[in-house]
Coordinates of C-alpha atoms in Angstrom, one line a residue:
X28 CA 4.4 -37.3 28.6
X29 CA 6.9 -39.6 27.2
X30 CA 4.3 -41.8 26.0
X31 CA 2.4 -39.2 23.6
X32 CA 1.6 -40.4 20.4
X33 CA 1.9 -38.8 17.1
X34 CA -1.9 -38.6 16.5
X35 CA -2.1 -36.7 19.7
X36 CA 1.0 -34.2 18.6
X37 CA -0.9 -33.9 15.3
X38 CA -4.0 -32.8 17.2
X39 CA -2.5 -30.5 19.6
X40 CA -0.5 -29.0 16.6
X41 CA -3.8 -28.4 15.1
X42 CA -5.4 -26.5 18.1
X43 CA -2.5 -24.5 18.3
X44 CA -2.9 -23.5 14.5
X45 CA -6.5 -22.6 15.0
X46 CA -5.4 -20.4 17.8
X47 CA -3.1 -18.7 15.8
X48 CA -5.6 -18.1 13.1
X49 CA -7.7 -16.6 15.7
X50 CA -4.9 -14.5 16.8
X51 CA -4.7 -12.9 13.4
X52 CA -8.2 -12.3 13.2
X53 CA -8.4 -10.7 16.4
X54 CA -5.4 -8.5 15.9
X55 CA -7.0 -6.9 12.6
X56 CA -9.0 -4.6 14.8
X57 CA -7.9 -2.8 17.8
X58 CA -11.4 -3.5 19.6
X59 CA -10.5 -7.2 19.5
X60 CA -6.6 -7.0 19.7
X61 CA -6.2 -8.2 23.4
X62 CA -8.5 -11.3 22.6
X63 CA -6.1 -12.0 19.5
X64 CA -2.9 -11.7 21.9
X65 CA -4.5 -14.1 24.2
X66 CA -5.3 -16.6 21.4
X67 CA -1.6 -16.2 20.2
X68 CA 0.0 -16.8 23.6
X69 CA -2.5 -19.8 24.1
X70 CA -1.5 -21.3 20.6
X71 CA 2.5 -20.7 21.6
X72 CA 2.1 -22.4 24.8
X73 CA 0.4 -25.4 23.4
X74 CA 2.9 -25.7 20.8
X75 CA 5.8 -25.3 23.0
X76 CA 4.7 -28.0 25.3
X77 CA 3.8 -30.2 22.7
X78 CA 7.1 -30.0 21.2
X79 CA 8.8 -30.6 24.6
X80 CA 6.7 -33.6 25.0
X81 CA 7.7 -34.9 21.4
X82 CA 11.3 -34.3 22.3
X83 CA 10.9 -36.5 25.3
X84 CA 9.5 -39.1 23.1
X85 CA 12.2 -39.1 20.5
X86 CA 14.8 -39.3 23.3
X87 CA 13.4 -42.2 24.8
X88 CA 13.1 -44.0 21.4
X89 CA 16.9 -43.1 20.7
X90 CA 17.8 -44.5 24.3
X91 CA 15.9 -47.7 23.1
X92 CA 17.7 -47.9 19.9
X93 CA 21.2 -46.7 20.9
X94 CA 22.1 -46.3 24.7
X95 CA 25.5 -44.8 23.6
X96 CA 23.5 -41.7 22.1
X97 CA 20.5 -41.5 24.0
X98 CA 20.3 -37.6 23.5
X99 CA 19.6 -36.8 27.2
X100 CA 21.7 -33.6 26.9
X101 CA 19.5 -32.5 24.1
X102 CA 16.4 -32.2 26.4
X103 CA 18.6 -30.2 29.0
X104 CA 19.5 -27.6 26.1
X105 CA 15.9 -27.3 25.2
X106 CA 14.8 -26.4 28.7
X107 CA 17.9 -24.2 29.2
X108 CA 16.6 -22.3 26.1
X109 CA 13.1 -22.3 27.2
X110 CA 14.1 -20.7 30.5
X111 CA 16.8 -18.3 29.2
X112 CA 14.6 -17.3 26.1
X113 CA 11.5 -16.7 28.4
X114 CA 13.3 -14.7 30.8
X115 CA 14.8 -12.5 28.2
X116 CA 11.5 -12.1 26.5
X117 CA 9.4 -11.3 29.6
X118 CA 12.1 -8.7 30.8
X119 CA 12.0 -7.2 27.1
X120 CA 8.2 -6.9 26.9
X121 CA 8.4 -5.3 30.6
X122 CA 11.1 -2.8 30.0
X123 CA 10.7 -1.9 26.2
X124 CA 9.2 1.6 25.5
X125 CA 6.8 2.1 22.4
X126 CA 9.2 4.1 20.7
X127 CA 11.7 1.3 20.6
X128 CA 9.1 -1.2 19.6
X129 CA 10.0 -1.6 16.1
X130 CA 13.8 -2.3 16.9
X131 CA 12.2 -5.1 19.3
X132 CA 10.4 -6.5 16.1
X133 CA 13.4 -6.4 13.9
X134 CA 15.5 -8.1 16.7
X135 CA 12.6 -10.8 16.9
X136 CA 12.8 -11.3 13.1
X137 CA 16.4 -11.7 13.2
X138 CA 16.3 -14.6 15.7
X139 CA 13.6 -16.5 13.5
X140 CA 16.1 -16.0 10.5
X141 CA 18.9 -17.3 12.6
X142 CA 16.9 -20.2 14.2
X143 CA 16.0 -21.5 10.8
X144 CA 19.6 -21.4 9.7
X145 CA 20.7 -23.3 13.0
X146 CA 18.0 -26.1 12.3
X147 CA 18.9 -26.5 8.4
X148 CA 22.4 -27.0 9.7
X149 CA 21.4 -29.5 12.3
X150 CA 19.1 -31.5 9.8
X151 CA 22.1 -31.5 7.1
X152 CA 24.4 -32.7 9.8
X153 CA 22.1 -35.5 11.3
X154 CA 19.0 -36.1 9.2
X155 CA 18.3 -39.5 10.7
X156 CA 17.7 -37.3 14.2
X157 CA 14.7 -35.6 12.4
X158 CA 13.4 -38.6 10.6
X159 CA 14.3 -37.2 7.3
X160 CA 16.7 -39.9 6.2
X161 CA 17.9 -43.4 7.8
X162 CA 20.9 -43.5 9.8
X163 CA 23.9 -43.6 7.2
X164 CA 21.7 -42.7 4.5
X165 CA 21.7 -39.5 2.0
X166 CA 19.2 -36.6 2.1
X167 CA 16.4 -37.1 -0.5
X168 CA 16.5 -34.5 -2.9
X169 CA 13.1 -32.8 -1.7
X170 CA 14.5 -32.2 1.7
X171 CA 17.8 -30.8 0.1
X172 CA 15.8 -28.4 -1.8
X173 CA 13.8 -27.3 1.1
X174 CA 16.8 -27.0 3.3
X175 CA 18.2 -24.7 0.8
X176 CA 15.3 -22.5 0.4
X177 CA 14.9 -22.3 4.3
X178 CA 18.8 -21.6 4.9
X179 CA 18.8 -18.8 2.1
X180 CA 15.7 -17.0 3.2
X181 CA 16.6 -17.4 7.3
X182 CA 20.3 -15.9 6.5
X183 CA 18.9 -13.2 4.5
X184 CA 16.1 -12.5 7.3
X185 CA 18.8 -12.6 10.0
X186 CA 21.3 -10.2 8.5
X187 CA 18.8 -7.9 7.0
X188 CA 16.9 -7.5 10.3
X189 CA 20.1 -6.8 12.1
X190 CA 20.5 -3.9 9.7
X191 CA 17.2 -2.7 10.0
X192 CA 17.3 -2.8 13.7
X193 CA 20.3 -0.6 13.7
X194 CA 18.8 2.0 11.4
X195 CA 15.7 2.1 13.3
X196 CA 17.7 2.5 16.6
X197 CA 19.5 5.3 15.2
X198 CA 22.0 5.3 18.0
X199 CA 24.9 3.4 16.3
X200 CA 27.5 5.6 14.5
X201 CA 28.5 2.4 12.4
X202 CA 27.9 3.7 8.6
X203 CA 25.7 0.7 7.7
X204 CA 23.2 1.4 10.8
X205 CA 22.5 5.0 10.0
X206 CA 19.1 6.0 8.6
X207 CA 20.7 7.4 5.4
X208 CA 20.7 5.0 2.5
X209 CA 24.1 3.6 1.8
X210 CA 24.5 3.1 -2.0
X211 CA 27.8 2.5 -4.1
X212 CA 28.3 2.1 -8.0
X213 CA 27.5 -1.4 -9.2
X214 CA 25.4 -2.2 -6.1
X215 CA 22.5 -3.6 -8.0
X216 CA 24.9 -5.7 -10.2
X217 CA 26.7 -6.9 -7.2
X218 CA 23.4 -8.4 -5.7
X219 CA 22.4 -10.0 -8.8
X220 CA 25.8 -12.0 -9.1
X221 CA 25.6 -12.7 -5.4
X222 CA 21.7 -14.1 -5.8
X223 CA 23.0 -16.0 -8.9
X224 CA 25.7 -17.7 -6.8
X225 CA 23.7 -18.6 -4.0
X226 CA 21.4 -20.4 -6.4
X227 CA 24.0 -22.0 -8.4
X228 CA 25.8 -23.4 -4.9
X229 CA 22.4 -24.3 -3.6
X230 CA 21.6 -26.2 -6.8
X231 CA 25.1 -28.2 -6.1
X232 CA 24.0 -29.1 -2.9
X233 CA 20.5 -30.3 -4.0
X234 CA 21.9 -32.6 -6.5
X235 CA 24.5 -34.2 -4.6
X236 CA 23.5 -37.6 -4.2
X237 CA 26.3 -38.8 -2.0
X238 CA 25.8 -40.0 1.4
X239 CA 28.0 -37.1 3.2
X240 CA 26.2 -33.7 2.5
X241 CA 27.9 -31.4 0.3
X242 CA 29.1 -29.1 2.9
X243 CA 31.4 -26.7 1.1
X244 CA 28.6 -25.4 -1.3
X245 CA 26.0 -25.3 1.6
X246 CA 28.3 -23.4 3.9
X247 CA 29.6 -20.6 1.0
X248 CA 25.7 -20.4 -0.1
X249 CA 24.8 -19.7 3.6
X250 CA 27.5 -17.1 4.0
X251 CA 26.6 -15.2 0.8
X252 CA 23.0 -15.2 1.9
X253 CA 24.1 -13.4 5.1
X254 CA 26.0 -10.9 2.9
X255 CA 23.1 -10.5 0.7
X256 CA 20.7 -9.8 3.4
X257 CA 22.8 -6.8 4.5
X258 CA 23.2 -5.4 0.7
X259 CA 19.4 -5.3 0.2
X260 CA 18.8 -3.5 3.4
X261 CA 21.4 -0.9 3.5
X262 CA 20.2 1.2 0.4
X263 CA 16.9 1.6 1.9
X264 CA 16.2 4.8 3.9
X265 CA 14.3 5.8 7.0
X266 CA 11.2 6.7 4.8
X267 CA 10.7 2.8 4.0
X268 CA 11.3 1.4 7.1
X269 CA 7.4 0.3 7.9
X270 CA 7.8 -1.4 4.8
X271 CA 10.9 -3.2 5.5
X272 CA 9.8 -4.2 8.8
X273 CA 6.6 -5.9 7.5
X274 CA 8.8 -7.6 4.6
X275 CA 11.1 -9.1 7.2
X276 CA 8.0 -10.3 8.9
X277 CA 7.1 -12.1 5.9
X278 CA 10.6 -13.2 5.3
X279 CA 10.7 -15.0 8.8
X280 CA 7.5 -16.8 8.3
X281 CA 8.5 -18.3 5.0
X282 CA 11.6 -19.3 6.4
X283 CA 10.1 -21.2 9.3
X284 CA 7.7 -23.0 6.8
X285 CA 10.5 -24.0 4.4
X286 CA 12.3 -26.0 7.4
X287 CA 8.7 -27.1 8.6
X288 CA 8.3 -28.9 5.3
X289 CA 12.0 -30.6 5.8
X290 CA 11.2 -31.5 9.3
X291 CA 7.7 -32.8 8.3
X292 CA 6.3 -30.2 11.1
X293 CA 2.8 -29.3 10.6
X294 CA 2.9 -26.8 13.2
X295 CA 6.0 -24.9 11.5
X296 CA 4.4 -25.1 8.0
X297 CA 0.9 -23.6 9.3
X298 CA 2.4 -20.7 11.6
X299 CA 5.2 -19.9 8.8
X300 CA 2.7 -19.6 6.3
X301 CA 0.5 -17.5 8.4
X302 CA 3.2 -15.1 9.3
X303 CA 4.7 -15.2 5.9
X304 CA 1.2 -14.5 3.8
X305 CA 0.1 -11.8 6.4
X306 CA 3.4 -10.3 6.3
X307 CA 3.2 -10.1 2.8
X308 CA -0.3 -8.6 2.6
X309 CA 0.9 -6.2 5.1
X310 CA 3.9 -5.2 2.9
X311 CA 1.5 -4.6 0.0
X312 CA -0.7 -2.4 2.3
X313 CA 2.1 -0.4 3.3
X314 CA 3.6 0.1 -0.3
X315 CA 0.0 1.1 -1.5
X316 CA -0.2 3.6 1.6
X317 CA 3.1 5.3 0.3
X318 CA 2.4 4.8 -3.6
X319 CA 5.6 2.7 -3.6
X320 CA 5.9 -0.7 -5.3
X321 CA 7.6 -3.6 -3.6
X322 CA 10.6 -3.8 -6.1
X323 CA 11.1 0.2 -5.9
X324 CA 11.6 -0.2 -2.1
X325 CA 14.1 -3.1 -2.5
X326 CA 16.0 -1.1 -5.0
X327 CA 16.4 2.2 -2.8
X328 CA 14.8 4.5 -0.3
X329 CA 13.3 7.9 -0.7
X330 CA 15.2 10.5 -2.4
X331 CA 18.2 11.4 -0.5
X332 CA 19.0 14.3 -2.9
X333 CA 15.7 15.9 -1.9
X334 CA 17.0 16.6 1.9
X335 CA 19.6 19.0 0.7
X336 CA 17.3 20.9 -1.8
X337 CA 14.7 21.5 0.7
X338 CA 16.9 22.8 3.6
X339 CA 17.4 26.1 1.8
X340 CA 14.0 26.4 1.2
X341 CA 13.0 26.1 4.7
X342 CA 15.1 28.8 5.8
X343 CA 13.8 31.2 3.4
X344 CA 10.0 30.7 3.9
X345 CA 8.3 32.4 7.0
X346 CA 5.9 30.7 9.2
X347 CA 3.5 31.5 11.5
X348 CA 4.0 30.4 15.3
X349 CA 2.3 30.4 18.6
X350 CA 2.3 29.3 22.0
X351 CA 0.5 26.3 23.7
X352 CA -2.2 28.8 25.2
X353 CA -2.8 30.3 21.9
X354 CA -3.4 26.6 20.4
X355 CA -5.4 25.7 23.5
X356 CA -7.9 28.7 22.8
X357 CA -8.4 27.8 19.2
X358 CA -9.3 24.3 20.3
X359 CA -11.4 25.1 23.1
X360 CA -13.5 27.4 20.7
X361 CA -13.8 24.8 17.8
X362 CA -17.1 22.7 17.3
X363 CA -14.8 19.7 15.6
X364 CA -11.3 18.7 16.0
X365 CA -9.2 16.1 14.3
X366 CA -5.9 14.9 15.7
X367 CA -3.3 13.5 13.6
X368 CA -0.5 11.8 15.6
X369 CA 3.0 10.9 14.5
X370 CA 6.5 9.8 15.4
X371 CA 7.0 13.0 17.3
X372 CA 4.2 12.0 19.9
X373 CA 5.7 8.6 20.5
X374 CA 9.3 10.1 21.0
X375 CA 7.7 12.4 23.6
X376 CA 5.5 9.5 25.1
X377 CA 2.6 12.2 25.3
X378 CA -0.5 9.8 24.3
X379 CA -1.8 9.9 27.9
X380 CA -1.4 13.9 27.7
X381 CA -3.2 14.0 24.6
X382 CA -6.1 11.6 26.1
X383 CA -6.3 14.1 29.0
X384 CA -6.5 17.1 26.5
X385 CA -9.4 15.3 24.4
X386 CA -11.1 14.8 27.9
X387 CA -11.0 18.7 28.6
X388 CA -12.0 19.4 25.2
X389 CA -15.1 17.0 25.4
X390 CA -16.2 18.6 28.4
X391 CA -16.4 21.7 26.7
X392 CA -18.6 20.2 23.9
X393 CA -15.8 19.9 21.2
X394 CA -16.1 16.8 18.9
X395 CA -12.6 15.0 18.8
X396 CA -11.5 12.3 16.6
X397 CA -8.0 10.8 15.8
X398 CA -7.0 10.2 12.2
X399 CA -4.4 7.3 11.7
X400 CA -2.1 7.2 8.5
X401 CA -1.1 3.5 7.6
X402 CA 2.6 4.2 7.9
X403 CA 2.5 6.9 10.5
X404 CA 5.7 6.3 13.1
X405 CA 8.0 3.6 12.6
X406 CA 6.1 0.4 12.1
X407 CA 2.7 -0.7 10.9
X408 CA 0.0 0.0 13.6
X409 CA 2.4 2.2 15.6
X410 CA -0.1 5.0 16.4
X411 CA -2.9 2.6 17.1
X412 CA -1.0 0.8 19.7
X413 CA 0.1 4.1 21.4
X414 CA -3.6 5.3 21.5
X415 CA -4.9 2.1 22.8
X416 CA -2.1 2.1 25.5
X417 CA -3.6 5.7 26.7
X418 CA -7.1 3.9 26.4
X419 CA -8.5 5.9 23.7
X420 CA -11.9 4.6 22.9
X421 CA -11.6 3.0 19.7
X422 CA -14.8 4.7 17.9
X423 CA -12.6 8.0 18.2
X424 CA -9.9 6.5 15.9
X425 CA -10.2 6.4 12.4
X426 CA -8.3 5.3 9.3
X427 CA -7.4 7.4 6.5
X428 CA -9.8 6.4 4.0
X429 CA -12.6 6.6 6.4
X430 CA -11.8 10.3 7.6
X431 CA -10.2 12.0 5.0
X432 CA -13.5 13.3 3.5
X433 CA -14.1 14.9 6.8
X434 CA -11.3 17.3 6.8
X435 CA -13.0 19.9 4.6
X436 CA -15.7 20.2 7.2
X437 CA -13.4 20.4 10.1
X438 CA -12.6 23.4 12.5
X439 CA -9.3 22.6 13.5
X440 CA -6.6 19.9 12.8
X441 CA -4.1 19.3 15.3
X442 CA -0.9 17.4 13.9
X443 CA 1.3 15.9 16.6
X444 CA 4.7 15.3 15.3
X445 CA 3.8 14.0 11.9
X446 CA 5.5 15.2 8.6
X447 CA 5.5 13.2 5.6
X448 CA 1.8 11.6 6.1
X449 CA 0.3 15.3 5.8
X450 CA 2.7 16.7 3.2
X451 CA 0.4 18.3 0.5
X452 CA 3.6 17.9 -1.7
X453 CA 2.1 14.5 -2.5
X454 CA -0.6 16.2 -4.6
X455 CA 2.3 17.7 -7.0
X456 CA 3.2 15.3 -9.8
X457 CA 6.9 16.6 -9.8
X458 CA 7.4 15.7 -5.9
X459 CA 9.4 12.6 -5.3
X460 CA 6.3 11.4 -3.1
X461 CA 3.7 12.1 -6.0
X462 CA 0.8 10.0 -5.7
X463 CA 1.4 8.9 -2.0
X464 CA -1.9 8.8 0.0
X465 CA -1.8 11.4 2.6
X466 CA -4.1 12.6 5.3
X467 CA -5.6 15.6 3.9
X468 CA -5.5 18.0 6.9
X469 CA -4.8 21.1 4.7
X470 CA -8.4 21.2 3.9
X471 CA -9.3 22.0 7.3
X472 CA -10.2 25.5 8.3
X473 CA -7.3 25.8 11.1
X474 CA -4.2 23.8 11.4
X475 CA -1.8 23.6 14.4
X476 CA 1.1 21.6 14.0
X477 CA 3.5 20.5 16.8
X478 CA 7.2 19.7 16.3
X479 CA 10.2 20.3 17.8
X480 CA 11.9 22.0 14.7
X481 CA 11.2 22.6 10.9
X482 CA 13.3 19.5 10.3
X483 CA 12.1 17.5 7.4
X484 CA 10.4 14.0 7.9
X485 CA 11.8 10.5 6.6
X486 CA 11.4 11.4 3.0
X487 CA 13.8 14.4 3.3
X488 CA 11.2 16.9 1.9
X489 CA 10.0 20.2 2.9
X490 CA 6.2 20.3 4.1
X491 CA 4.1 22.9 2.5
X492 CA 1.5 22.5 5.1
X493 CA 3.8 24.4 7.7
X494 CA 3.7 27.6 5.3
X495 CA -0.1 27.5 4.7
X496 CA -1.6 30.8 6.0
X497 CA -4.3 28.9 8.1
X498 CA -1.4 26.8 9.8
X499 CA 0.1 27.7 13.2
X500 CA 3.3 26.1 14.4
X501 CA 3.7 25.3 17.9
X502 CA 7.5 24.2 18.6
X503 CA 8.6 22.2 21.5
X504 CA 8.4 18.6 22.9
X505 CA 4.9 17.2 22.5
X506 CA 4.3 16.1 25.9
X507 CA 5.0 19.4 27.3
X508 CA 3.0 21.4 25.0
X509 CA 0.1 19.2 25.4
X510 CA 0.3 19.5 29.2
X511 CA 0.5 23.4 28.8
X512 CA -2.6 23.2 26.6
X513 CA -4.4 20.9 29.3
X514 CA -3.7 23.7 31.8
X515 CA -4.8 26.4 29.5
X516 CA -8.0 24.6 28.7
X517 CA -8.6 24.1 32.4

């Protein structure tokens, strides 16, 4: 492995890049997601082994050039990182619950951002070790600019992802980690001032032509970037978390790509660009699905004032409620049923029970399909992953734009823990979510809604669907309610 040539490294990195491209292609559809995941793992394995071989090669070259600085400890640290990181990753993948997957994704993004910052610090400190400059020479301007951008984006990604992790988790009492937006007077002005200061300090670092790196502006710039990452995420509420997750995913990719340019590492450039561009496209899709602009998300979350206003209305408006057995009777006597899964389904881990219910209904001649909203749950594709875990056939699952025209001809819609994505208030021009594309469940002949309570969703708005004359509420934990329906159908 010590004798690996740079041509071989380039070729293996190219193979790994092709695997990553195939992974993205496979992950674009539930039916090919497993194959896409396999390509992704293969690509990462090739990239990791190639990088280790490259480290061994460079270590041998350093030893030949300077026996006093052979870098032997460097490979030991790399090996330790692979073992420890791999063990933690394997444990997390095995133990993490589907409801905790968004937090895990945010945590992974934070580590990518922090890794980019650490690599930038090392490259600024000893550029000769990365073949950026001659030993004792100054960093070229282009590399300084790339390291500045990589550090800035990486630091924002790290601290922003930590805040997103806390908001998604919902179990920390620290104010910044709570789901409600954190706003204060002059917040946007402060963000602007910090951003200008970061750019100014970055330019000072870039235009410094001394052999010794300009550590002071670099360090202050990095510290302010960490602060800015916190400040741009805390005013964003829970309703926009799916967009934040995909946005931070994009940031982590651009951070990796920026560092890749500095290190002249084609693998980092290609992989980072793939992650950055795909995350940006996904953020656009999420914003479109919520009728939001990207800048609107960054500047704050869905209306905080709406929550208080809707609370009183919920208490005054009567709803029609029924039992799980009543719901089972309605479902069993229908010809067509559409199921709308939401975050409540994920919390209750009821996807397997739902699959069992659908199997029973199918045996009785009922046609059942699932309707998926792009932002249902707490991360893009959350509901698709849940249903795939329960081995729901892919042909039963339909996206919003494909199934919305069928609600008017459907006998029964079963809404499981969803709220904002089926809220008819989106059709009201005066509503805070006006224009947001929704699953048009309200058009069905009968509607059954399962929720724990009448609490509002992430947007903090009352849901008119719950009060419609053809809607029946079934209160309780989704898994227990569905299990009762299964017994009643039997």
